[in-house]
CSV table of C-alpha atoms and ligand atoms in Angstrom, one decimal:
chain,number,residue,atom,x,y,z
A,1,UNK,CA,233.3,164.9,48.1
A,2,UNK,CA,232.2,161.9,50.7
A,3,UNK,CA,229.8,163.2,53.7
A,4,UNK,CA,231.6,162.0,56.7
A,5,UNK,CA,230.0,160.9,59.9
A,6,UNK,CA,229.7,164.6,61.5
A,7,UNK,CA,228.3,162.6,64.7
A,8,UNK,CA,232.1,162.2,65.3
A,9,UNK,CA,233.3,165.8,65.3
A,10,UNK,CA,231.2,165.9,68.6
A,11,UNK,CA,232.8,163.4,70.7
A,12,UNK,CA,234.8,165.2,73.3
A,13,UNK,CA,238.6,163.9,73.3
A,14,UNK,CA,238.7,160.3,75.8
A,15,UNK,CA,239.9,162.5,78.3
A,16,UNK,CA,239.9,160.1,81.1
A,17,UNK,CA,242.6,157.6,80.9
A,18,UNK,CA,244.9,159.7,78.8
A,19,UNK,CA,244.9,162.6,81.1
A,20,UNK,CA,245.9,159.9,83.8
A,21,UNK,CA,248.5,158.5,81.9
A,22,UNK,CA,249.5,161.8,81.2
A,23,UNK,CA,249.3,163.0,85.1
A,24,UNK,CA,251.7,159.5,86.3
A,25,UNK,CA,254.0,160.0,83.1
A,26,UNK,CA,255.2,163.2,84.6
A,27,UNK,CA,254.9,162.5,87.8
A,28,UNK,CA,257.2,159.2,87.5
A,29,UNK,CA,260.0,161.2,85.1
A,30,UNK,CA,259.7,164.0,88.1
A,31,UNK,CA,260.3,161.2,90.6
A,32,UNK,CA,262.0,158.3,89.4
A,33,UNK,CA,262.9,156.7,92.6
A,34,UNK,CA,259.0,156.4,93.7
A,35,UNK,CA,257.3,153.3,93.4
A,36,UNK,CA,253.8,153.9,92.3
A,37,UNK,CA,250.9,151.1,93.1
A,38,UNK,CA,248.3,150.9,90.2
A,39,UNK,CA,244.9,150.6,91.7
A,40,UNK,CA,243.1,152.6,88.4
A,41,UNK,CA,243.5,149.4,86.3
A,42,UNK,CA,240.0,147.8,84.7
A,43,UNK,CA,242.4,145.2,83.6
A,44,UNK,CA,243.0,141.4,84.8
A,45,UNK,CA,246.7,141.1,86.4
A,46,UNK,CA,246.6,137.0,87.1
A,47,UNK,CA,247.1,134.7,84.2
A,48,UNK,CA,244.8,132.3,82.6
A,49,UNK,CA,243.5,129.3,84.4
A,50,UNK,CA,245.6,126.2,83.0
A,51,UNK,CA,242.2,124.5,82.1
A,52,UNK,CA,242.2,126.9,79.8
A,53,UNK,CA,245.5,127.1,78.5
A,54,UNK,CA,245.5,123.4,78.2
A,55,UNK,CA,241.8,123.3,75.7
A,56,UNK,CA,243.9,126.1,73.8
A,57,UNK,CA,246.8,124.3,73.6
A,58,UNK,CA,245.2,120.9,72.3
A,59,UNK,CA,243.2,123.5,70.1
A,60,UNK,CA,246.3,124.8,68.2
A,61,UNK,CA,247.2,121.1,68.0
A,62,UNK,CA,243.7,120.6,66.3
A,63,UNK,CA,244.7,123.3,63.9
A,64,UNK,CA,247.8,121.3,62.6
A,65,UNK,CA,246.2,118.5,61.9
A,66,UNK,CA,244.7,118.3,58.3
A,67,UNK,CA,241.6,116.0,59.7
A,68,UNK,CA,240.8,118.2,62.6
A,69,UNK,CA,241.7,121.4,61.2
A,70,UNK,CA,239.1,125.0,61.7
A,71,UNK,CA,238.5,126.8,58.9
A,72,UNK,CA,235.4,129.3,59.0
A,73,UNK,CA,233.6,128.6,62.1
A,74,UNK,CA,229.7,129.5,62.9
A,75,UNK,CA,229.5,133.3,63.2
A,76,UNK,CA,227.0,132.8,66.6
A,77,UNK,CA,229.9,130.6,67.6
A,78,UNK,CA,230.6,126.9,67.7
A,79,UNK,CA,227.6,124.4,69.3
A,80,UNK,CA,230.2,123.4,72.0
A,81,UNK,CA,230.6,126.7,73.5
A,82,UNK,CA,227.2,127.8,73.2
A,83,UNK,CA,225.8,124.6,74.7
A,84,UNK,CA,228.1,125.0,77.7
A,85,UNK,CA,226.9,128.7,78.2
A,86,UNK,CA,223.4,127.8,77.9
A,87,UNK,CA,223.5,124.6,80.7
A,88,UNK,CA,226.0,126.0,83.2
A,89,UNK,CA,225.4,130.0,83.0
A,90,UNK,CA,221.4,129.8,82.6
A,91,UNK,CA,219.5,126.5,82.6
A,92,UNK,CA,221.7,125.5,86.0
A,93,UNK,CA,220.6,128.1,87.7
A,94,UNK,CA,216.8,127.9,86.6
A,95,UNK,CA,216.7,130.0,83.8
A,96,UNK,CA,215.3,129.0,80.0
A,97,UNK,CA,217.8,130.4,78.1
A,98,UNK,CA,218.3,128.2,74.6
A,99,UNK,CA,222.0,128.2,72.8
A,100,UNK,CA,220.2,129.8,69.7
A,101,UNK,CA,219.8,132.6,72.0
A,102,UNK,CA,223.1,132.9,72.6
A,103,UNK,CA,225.8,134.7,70.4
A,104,UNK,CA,229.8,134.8,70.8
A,105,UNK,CA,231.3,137.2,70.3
A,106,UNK,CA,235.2,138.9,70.5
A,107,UNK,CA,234.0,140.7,73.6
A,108,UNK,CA,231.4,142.7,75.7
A,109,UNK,CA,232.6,146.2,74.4
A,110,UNK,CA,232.2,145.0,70.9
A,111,UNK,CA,228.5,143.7,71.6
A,112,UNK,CA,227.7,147.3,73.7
A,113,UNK,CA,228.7,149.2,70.8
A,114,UNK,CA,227.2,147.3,68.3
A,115,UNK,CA,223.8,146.4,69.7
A,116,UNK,CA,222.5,149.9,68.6
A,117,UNK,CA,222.9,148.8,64.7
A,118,UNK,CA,219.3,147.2,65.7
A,119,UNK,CA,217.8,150.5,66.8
A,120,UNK,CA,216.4,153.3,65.1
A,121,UNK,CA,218.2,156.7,65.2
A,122,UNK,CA,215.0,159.0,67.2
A,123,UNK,CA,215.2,156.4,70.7
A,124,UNK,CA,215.2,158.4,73.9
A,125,UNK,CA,218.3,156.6,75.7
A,126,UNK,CA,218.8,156.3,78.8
A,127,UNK,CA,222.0,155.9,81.1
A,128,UNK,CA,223.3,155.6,84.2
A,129,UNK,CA,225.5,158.5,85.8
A,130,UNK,CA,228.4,157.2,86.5
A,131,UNK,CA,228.8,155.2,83.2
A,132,UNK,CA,230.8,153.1,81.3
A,133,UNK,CA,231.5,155.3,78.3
A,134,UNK,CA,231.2,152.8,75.7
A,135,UNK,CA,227.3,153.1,75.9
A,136,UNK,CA,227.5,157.0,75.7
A,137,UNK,CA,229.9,157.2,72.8
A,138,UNK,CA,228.6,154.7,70.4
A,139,UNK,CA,225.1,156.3,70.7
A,140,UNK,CA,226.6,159.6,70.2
A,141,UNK,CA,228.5,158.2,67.2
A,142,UNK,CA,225.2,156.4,65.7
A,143,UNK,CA,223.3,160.3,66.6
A,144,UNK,CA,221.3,159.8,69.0
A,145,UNK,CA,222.7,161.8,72.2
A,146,UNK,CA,222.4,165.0,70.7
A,147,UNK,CA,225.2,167.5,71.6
A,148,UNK,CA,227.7,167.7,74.3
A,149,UNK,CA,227.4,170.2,76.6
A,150,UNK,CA,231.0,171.2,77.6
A,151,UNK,CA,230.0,173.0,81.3
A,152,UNK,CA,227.5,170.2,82.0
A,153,UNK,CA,229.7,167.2,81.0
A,154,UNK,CA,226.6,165.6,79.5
A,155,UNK,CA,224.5,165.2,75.8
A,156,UNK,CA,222.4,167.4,75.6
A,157,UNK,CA,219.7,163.8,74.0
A,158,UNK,CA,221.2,161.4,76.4
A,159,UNK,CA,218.8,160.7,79.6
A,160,UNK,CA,221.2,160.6,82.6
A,161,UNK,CA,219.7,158.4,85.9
A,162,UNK,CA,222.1,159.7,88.8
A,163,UNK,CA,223.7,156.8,90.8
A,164,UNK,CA,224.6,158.9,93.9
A,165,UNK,CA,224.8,157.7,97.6
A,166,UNK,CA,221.1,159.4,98.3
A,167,UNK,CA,219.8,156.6,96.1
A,168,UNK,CA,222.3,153.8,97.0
A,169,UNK,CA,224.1,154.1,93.8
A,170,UNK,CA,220.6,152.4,92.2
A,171,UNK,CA,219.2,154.7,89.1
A,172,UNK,CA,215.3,155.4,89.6
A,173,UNK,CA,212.8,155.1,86.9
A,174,UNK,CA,213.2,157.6,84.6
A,175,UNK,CA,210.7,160.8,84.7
A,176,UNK,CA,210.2,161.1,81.0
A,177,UNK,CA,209.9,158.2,78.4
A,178,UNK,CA,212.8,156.4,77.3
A,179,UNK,CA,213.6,153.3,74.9
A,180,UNK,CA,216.6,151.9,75.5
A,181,UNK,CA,217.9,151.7,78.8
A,182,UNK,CA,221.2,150.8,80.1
A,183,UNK,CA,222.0,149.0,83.4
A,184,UNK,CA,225.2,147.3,84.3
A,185,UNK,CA,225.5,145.2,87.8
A,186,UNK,CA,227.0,145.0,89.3
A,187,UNK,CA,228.3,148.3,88.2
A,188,UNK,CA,231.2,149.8,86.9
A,189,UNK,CA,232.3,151.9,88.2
A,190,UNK,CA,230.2,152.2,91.8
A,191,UNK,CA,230.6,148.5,92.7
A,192,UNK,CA,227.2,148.7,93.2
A,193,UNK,CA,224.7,145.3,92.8
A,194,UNK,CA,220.9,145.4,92.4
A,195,UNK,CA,219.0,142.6,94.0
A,196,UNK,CA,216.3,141.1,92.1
A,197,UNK,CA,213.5,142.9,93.8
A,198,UNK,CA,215.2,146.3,92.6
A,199,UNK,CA,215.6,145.2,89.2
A,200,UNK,CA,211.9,144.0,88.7
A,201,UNK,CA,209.9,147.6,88.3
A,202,UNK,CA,212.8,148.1,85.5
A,203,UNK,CA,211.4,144.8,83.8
A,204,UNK,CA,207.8,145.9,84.3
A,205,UNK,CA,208.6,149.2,82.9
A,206,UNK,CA,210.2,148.2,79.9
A,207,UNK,CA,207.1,145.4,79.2
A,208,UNK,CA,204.6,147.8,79.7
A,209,UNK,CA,206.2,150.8,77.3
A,210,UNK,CA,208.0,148.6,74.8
A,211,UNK,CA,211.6,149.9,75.7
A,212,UNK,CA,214.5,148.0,75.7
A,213,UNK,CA,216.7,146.8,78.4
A,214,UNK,CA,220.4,146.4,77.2
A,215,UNK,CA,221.8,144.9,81.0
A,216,UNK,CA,225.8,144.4,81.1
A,217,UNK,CA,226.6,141.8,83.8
A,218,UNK,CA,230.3,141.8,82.8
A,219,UNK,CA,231.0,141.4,86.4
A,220,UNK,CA,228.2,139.0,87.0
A,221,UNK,CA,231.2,136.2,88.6
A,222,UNK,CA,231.8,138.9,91.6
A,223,UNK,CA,228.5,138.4,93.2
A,224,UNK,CA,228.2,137.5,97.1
A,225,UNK,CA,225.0,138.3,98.1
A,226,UNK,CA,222.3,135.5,97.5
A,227,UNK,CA,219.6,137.8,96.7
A,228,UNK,CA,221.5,139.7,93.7
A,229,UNK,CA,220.9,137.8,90.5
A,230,UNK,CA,223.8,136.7,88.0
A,231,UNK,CA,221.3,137.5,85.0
A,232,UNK,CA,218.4,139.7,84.1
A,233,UNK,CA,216.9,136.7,82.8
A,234,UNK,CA,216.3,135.8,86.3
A,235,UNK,CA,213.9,138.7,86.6
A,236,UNK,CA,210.4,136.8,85.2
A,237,UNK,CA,209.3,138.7,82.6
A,238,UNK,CA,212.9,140.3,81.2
A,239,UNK,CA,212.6,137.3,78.2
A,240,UNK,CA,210.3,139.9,76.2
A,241,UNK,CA,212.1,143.0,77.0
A,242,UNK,CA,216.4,142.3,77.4
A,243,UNK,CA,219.1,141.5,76.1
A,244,UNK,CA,222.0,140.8,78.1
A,245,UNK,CA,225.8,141.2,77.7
A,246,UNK,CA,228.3,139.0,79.5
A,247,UNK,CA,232.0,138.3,79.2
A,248,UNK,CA,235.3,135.9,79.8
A,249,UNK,CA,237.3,139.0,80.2
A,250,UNK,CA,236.6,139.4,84.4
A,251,UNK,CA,235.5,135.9,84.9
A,252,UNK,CA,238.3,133.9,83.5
A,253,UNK,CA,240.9,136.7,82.9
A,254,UNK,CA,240.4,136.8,78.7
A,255,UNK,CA,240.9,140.7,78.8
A,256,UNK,CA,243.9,139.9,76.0
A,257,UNK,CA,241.9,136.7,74.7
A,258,UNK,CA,239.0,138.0,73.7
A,259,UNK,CA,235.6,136.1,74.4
A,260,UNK,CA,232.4,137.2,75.2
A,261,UNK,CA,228.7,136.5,74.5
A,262,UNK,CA,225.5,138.2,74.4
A,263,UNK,CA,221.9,136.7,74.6
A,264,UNK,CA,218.5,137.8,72.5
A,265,UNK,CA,215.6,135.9,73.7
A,266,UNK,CA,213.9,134.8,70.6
A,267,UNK,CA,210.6,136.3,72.8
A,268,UNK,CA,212.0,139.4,72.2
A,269,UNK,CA,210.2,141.3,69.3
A,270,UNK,CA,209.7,144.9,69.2
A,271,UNK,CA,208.4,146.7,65.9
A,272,UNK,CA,206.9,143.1,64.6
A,273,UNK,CA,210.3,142.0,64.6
A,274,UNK,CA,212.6,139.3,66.3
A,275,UNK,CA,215.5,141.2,67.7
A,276,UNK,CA,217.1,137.4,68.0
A,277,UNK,CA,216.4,137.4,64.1
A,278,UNK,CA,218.5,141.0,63.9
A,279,UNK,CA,221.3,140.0,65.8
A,280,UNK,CA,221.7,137.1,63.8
A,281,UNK,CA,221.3,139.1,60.4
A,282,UNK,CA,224.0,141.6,62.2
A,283,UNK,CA,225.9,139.1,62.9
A,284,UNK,CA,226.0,137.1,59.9
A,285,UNK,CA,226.9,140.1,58.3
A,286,UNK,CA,229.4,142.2,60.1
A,287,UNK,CA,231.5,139.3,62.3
A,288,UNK,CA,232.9,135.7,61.0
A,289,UNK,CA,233.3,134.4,64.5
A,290,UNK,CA,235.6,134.2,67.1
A,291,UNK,CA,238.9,131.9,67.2
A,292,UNK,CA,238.3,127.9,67.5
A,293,UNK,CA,241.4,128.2,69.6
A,294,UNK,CA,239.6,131.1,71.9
A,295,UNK,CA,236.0,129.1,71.8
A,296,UNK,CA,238.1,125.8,73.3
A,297,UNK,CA,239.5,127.7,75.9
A,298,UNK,CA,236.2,129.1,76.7
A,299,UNK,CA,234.5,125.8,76.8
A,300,UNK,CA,237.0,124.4,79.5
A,301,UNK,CA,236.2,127.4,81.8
A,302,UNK,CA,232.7,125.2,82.4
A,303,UNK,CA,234.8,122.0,83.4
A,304,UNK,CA,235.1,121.4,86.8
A,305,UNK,CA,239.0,122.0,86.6
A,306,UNK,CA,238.1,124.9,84.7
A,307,UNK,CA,235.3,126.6,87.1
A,308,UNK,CA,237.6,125.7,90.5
A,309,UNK,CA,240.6,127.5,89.3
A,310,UNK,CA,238.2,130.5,88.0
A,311,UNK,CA,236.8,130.4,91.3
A,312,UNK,CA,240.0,130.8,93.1
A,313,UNK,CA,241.0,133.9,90.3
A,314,UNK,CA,238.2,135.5,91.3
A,315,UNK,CA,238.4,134.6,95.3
A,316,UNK,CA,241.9,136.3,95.2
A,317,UNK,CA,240.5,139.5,93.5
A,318,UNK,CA,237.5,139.5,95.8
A,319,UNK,CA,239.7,139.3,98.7
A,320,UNK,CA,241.7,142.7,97.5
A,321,UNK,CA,238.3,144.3,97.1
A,322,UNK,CA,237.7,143.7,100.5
A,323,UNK,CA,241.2,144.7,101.8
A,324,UNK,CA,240.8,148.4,99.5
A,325,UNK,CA,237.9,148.5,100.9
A,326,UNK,CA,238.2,147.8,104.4
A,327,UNK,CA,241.2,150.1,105.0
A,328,UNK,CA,240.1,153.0,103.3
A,329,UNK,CA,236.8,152.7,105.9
A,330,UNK,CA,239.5,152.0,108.8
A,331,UNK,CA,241.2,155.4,107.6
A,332,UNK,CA,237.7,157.2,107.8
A,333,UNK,CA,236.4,157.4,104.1
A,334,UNK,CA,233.0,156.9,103.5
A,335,UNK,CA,233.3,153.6,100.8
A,336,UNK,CA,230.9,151.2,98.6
A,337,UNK,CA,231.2,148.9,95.7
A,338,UNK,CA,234.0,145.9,96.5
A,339,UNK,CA,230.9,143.4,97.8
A,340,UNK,CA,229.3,142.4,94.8
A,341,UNK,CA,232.1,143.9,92.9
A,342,UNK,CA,235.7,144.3,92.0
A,343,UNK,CA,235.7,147.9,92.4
A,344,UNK,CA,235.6,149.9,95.4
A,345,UNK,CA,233.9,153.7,95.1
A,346,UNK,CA,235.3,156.2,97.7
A,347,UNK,CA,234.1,159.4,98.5
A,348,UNK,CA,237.2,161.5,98.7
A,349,UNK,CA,237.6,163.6,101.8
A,350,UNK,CA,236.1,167.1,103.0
A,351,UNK,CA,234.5,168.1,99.5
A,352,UNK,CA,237.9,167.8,97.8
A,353,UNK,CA,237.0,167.1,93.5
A,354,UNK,CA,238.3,163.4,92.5
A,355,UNK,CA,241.1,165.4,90.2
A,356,UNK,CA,242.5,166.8,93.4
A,357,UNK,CA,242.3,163.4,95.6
A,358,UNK,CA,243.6,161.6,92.5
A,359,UNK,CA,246.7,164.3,92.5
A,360,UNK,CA,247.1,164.0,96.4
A,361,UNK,CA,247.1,160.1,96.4
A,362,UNK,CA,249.6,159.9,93.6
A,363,UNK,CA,251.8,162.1,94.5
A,364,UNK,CA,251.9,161.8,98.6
A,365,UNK,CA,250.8,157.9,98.9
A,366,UNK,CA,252.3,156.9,95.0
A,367,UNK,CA,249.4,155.3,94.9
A,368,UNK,CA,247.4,155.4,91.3
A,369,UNK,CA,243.7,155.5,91.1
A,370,UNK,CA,240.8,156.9,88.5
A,371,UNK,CA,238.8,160.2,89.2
A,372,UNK,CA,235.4,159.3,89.2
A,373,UNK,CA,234.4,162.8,88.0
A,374,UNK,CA,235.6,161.2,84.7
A,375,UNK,CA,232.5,158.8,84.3
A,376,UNK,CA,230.0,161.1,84.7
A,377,UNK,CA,229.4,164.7,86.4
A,378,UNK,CA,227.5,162.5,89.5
A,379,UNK,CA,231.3,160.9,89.9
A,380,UNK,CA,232.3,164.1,91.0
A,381,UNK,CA,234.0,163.7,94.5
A,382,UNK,CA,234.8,159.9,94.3
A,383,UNK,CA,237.6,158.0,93.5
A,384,UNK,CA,237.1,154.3,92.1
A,385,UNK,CA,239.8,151.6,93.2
A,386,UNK,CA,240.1,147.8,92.1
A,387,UNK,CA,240.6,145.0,93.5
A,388,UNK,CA,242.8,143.2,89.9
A,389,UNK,CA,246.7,144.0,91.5
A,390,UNK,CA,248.4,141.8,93.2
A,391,UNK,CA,247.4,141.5,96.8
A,392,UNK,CA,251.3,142.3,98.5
A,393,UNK,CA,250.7,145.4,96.5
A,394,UNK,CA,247.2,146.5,97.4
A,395,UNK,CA,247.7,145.9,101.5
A,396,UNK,CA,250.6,148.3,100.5
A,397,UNK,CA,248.8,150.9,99.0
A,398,UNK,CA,246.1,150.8,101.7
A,399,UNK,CA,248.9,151.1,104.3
A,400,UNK,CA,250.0,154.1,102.3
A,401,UNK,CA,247.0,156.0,102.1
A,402,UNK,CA,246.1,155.4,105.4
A,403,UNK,CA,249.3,157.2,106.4
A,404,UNK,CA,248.8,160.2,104.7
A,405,UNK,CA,245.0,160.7,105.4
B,1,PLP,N1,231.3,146.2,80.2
B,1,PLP,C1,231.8,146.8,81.3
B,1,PLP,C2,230.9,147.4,82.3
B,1,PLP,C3,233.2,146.8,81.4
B,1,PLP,O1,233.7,147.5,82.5
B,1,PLP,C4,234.0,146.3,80.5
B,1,PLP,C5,235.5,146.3,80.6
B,1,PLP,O2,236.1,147.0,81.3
B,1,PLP,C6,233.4,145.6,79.4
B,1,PLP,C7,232.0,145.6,79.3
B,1,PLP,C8,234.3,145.1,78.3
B,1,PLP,O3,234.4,143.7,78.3
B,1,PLP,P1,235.2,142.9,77.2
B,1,PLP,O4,236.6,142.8,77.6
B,1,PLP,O5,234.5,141.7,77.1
B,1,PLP,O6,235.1,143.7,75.9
């Protein structure tokens, strides 16, 4: 009889976004005649910039043509992309990252949950709390969180760094030792950005205990504020201690294209091994590479068609960030995130659990959000809103739940 993979049989259902589409399902049969705004979506609304579409287009063209045709292409991705990524992402803005350093990938959920392949299964990890659940669940998959403990909403091996308005939504050093440690700004789903001074004692800490850094800036394009860096590799020192995740999906609206790239700095070596040389050997191994037709339309997001109209894609969703965020301080909640950030984090009113503020905003403003009590038990008593609808329909919503606060 085959052993199974018992780590599974601890995952608590993904209770989350099921139990909302559950909670609107009902509510809309109950009330047809409602018009409900979605402000819960993660998900891109605007289409994809026609710099893009057009590479893509001439792409597929390529791919009819016997002489021009793609067959198998490099598993780290083609030399054009990775070329592009290295210049405009890194090298333009001061930092040495090299295209061997650099590996495309089908997205930055993918690279989260498969990073831990190159870790061994008695790491102390360490996330934030709130979290994006993709770093909890593969961990817990692979064995190392331990056990879930039902009344505490946490893994019982995981070590949780609350984000909470005491600390600015910013985790503090950890009191015991850990070894891998995830950071994600700016963050989903606080909003909140680190500055580079903030992130540099993490740098220092990982250098001088040998852990591991694994730093998500899948949001990295919403950044205002000059002294918040785009990449960890910006931080001196995080060449010999990160690895960094980054994606098309926010910045160029690829959430149903599917492109995405992580970087290994060949300085980084932990056990007298190159984690670049892992990566690759994972790589190599387990992945065969993303579309040609998908790496084109990547490549034209760094022309300068390609980077205005991105611009303008993300102006538009910075500008509802700002309106959600705004209004719900003009109606008297206490709000953060929406800067740096496309998501807005709300405090709901007088105690009230995010389950209860969700209900009351969906049912009396028909307005849909996300309960922030699911990302973590420290998102108990927010709300998290985004700024990726349509900006007629977020002023709407704002309007709305102005009215019934
Ligand atoms: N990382 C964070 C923090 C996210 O919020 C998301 C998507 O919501 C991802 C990664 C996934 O990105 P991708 O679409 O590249 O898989």
């Amino acid at each position: 009889m085959v052993q199974i993979n018992e780590n599974f049989l601890k995952l608590p259902g993904s209770y989350l976004f099921s139990e909302i589409a559950r909670r609107v399902a009902a509510y809309s049969e109950a009330n047809p005649e409602r018009k409900l705004i979605r402000l819960g979506i993660g998900d891109v609304t605007r289409p994809l910039p026609p710099a893009v579409t057009a590479a893509m287009h001439a792409a597929v063209d390529d791919m009819a043509d016997a002489g021009r045709f793609h067959g198998y292409g490099p598993e780290q991705g083609y030399a054009f992309v990775r070329n592009a990524i290295a210049e405009k992402d890194y090298q333009a803005r001061g930092v040495n990252i090299q295209p061997e350093e650099i590996f495309v990938s089908d997205g930055a959920k993918s690279d989260c949950g498969n990073i831990v392949d190159l870790f061994g299964p008695d790491n102390k990890v360490a996330v934030c709390d709130p979290v994006y659940p993709v770093y909890v669940d593969t961990n817990a998959m692979s064995g190392r969180a331990g056990d879930f403990d039902e009344e505490a909403g946490k893994w019982t091996n995981l070590v949780y760094m609350p984000c909470t308005a005491e600390n600015g939504f910013l985790p503090e050093l950890p009191q015991e030792p850990v070894d891998m440690i995830y950071l994600c700004f700016p963050n989903n789903p606080t909003g909140g950005a680190a500055t580079r001074d903030q992130l540099k004692p993490w740098v220092d800490y990982a250098n001088r205990t040998g852990a591991v850094i694994l730093f998500d800036s899948a949001y990295e394009a919403f950044i205002t504020r000059p002294g918040v860096p785009h990449s960890i590799f910006e931080i001196p020192g995080a060449e010999t201690c990160a690895i960094e995740f980054r994606s098309f999906s926010k910045t160029a609206g690829f959430t149903g294209t599917r492109c995405a790239y992580t970087v290994v700095p060949k300085a980084l070596e932990r056990g007298g091994a190159s984690l670049n040389a892992m990566w690759n050997r994972r790589q190599c191994t387990k992945f065969n590479g993303v579309p040609y037709i998908v790496q084109r339309g990547a490549e034209a997001v760094y022309t300068p068609e390609g980077q205005t109209q991105v611009r303008e894609m993300i102006a538009c969703y910075q500008n509802n960030a700002k309106i959600i965020r705004d209004g719900l301080a003009a109606a008297g909640l206490t709000v953060s995130g929406g800067v740096d950030s496309p998501y807005v984090w709300a405090r709901t009113p007088d105690g009230m659990g995010s389950w209860e503020f969700f209900d009351r905003l969906l049912t009396q403003a028909n307005v849909v959000t996300t309960p922030g009590a699911g990302f973590g038990p420290s998102g108990e008593g927010y709300i998290r809103l985004t700024g990726f609808g349509e900006t007629g329909a977020t002023r709407e919503a704002v309007e709305r739940i102005k009215q019934i606060l």
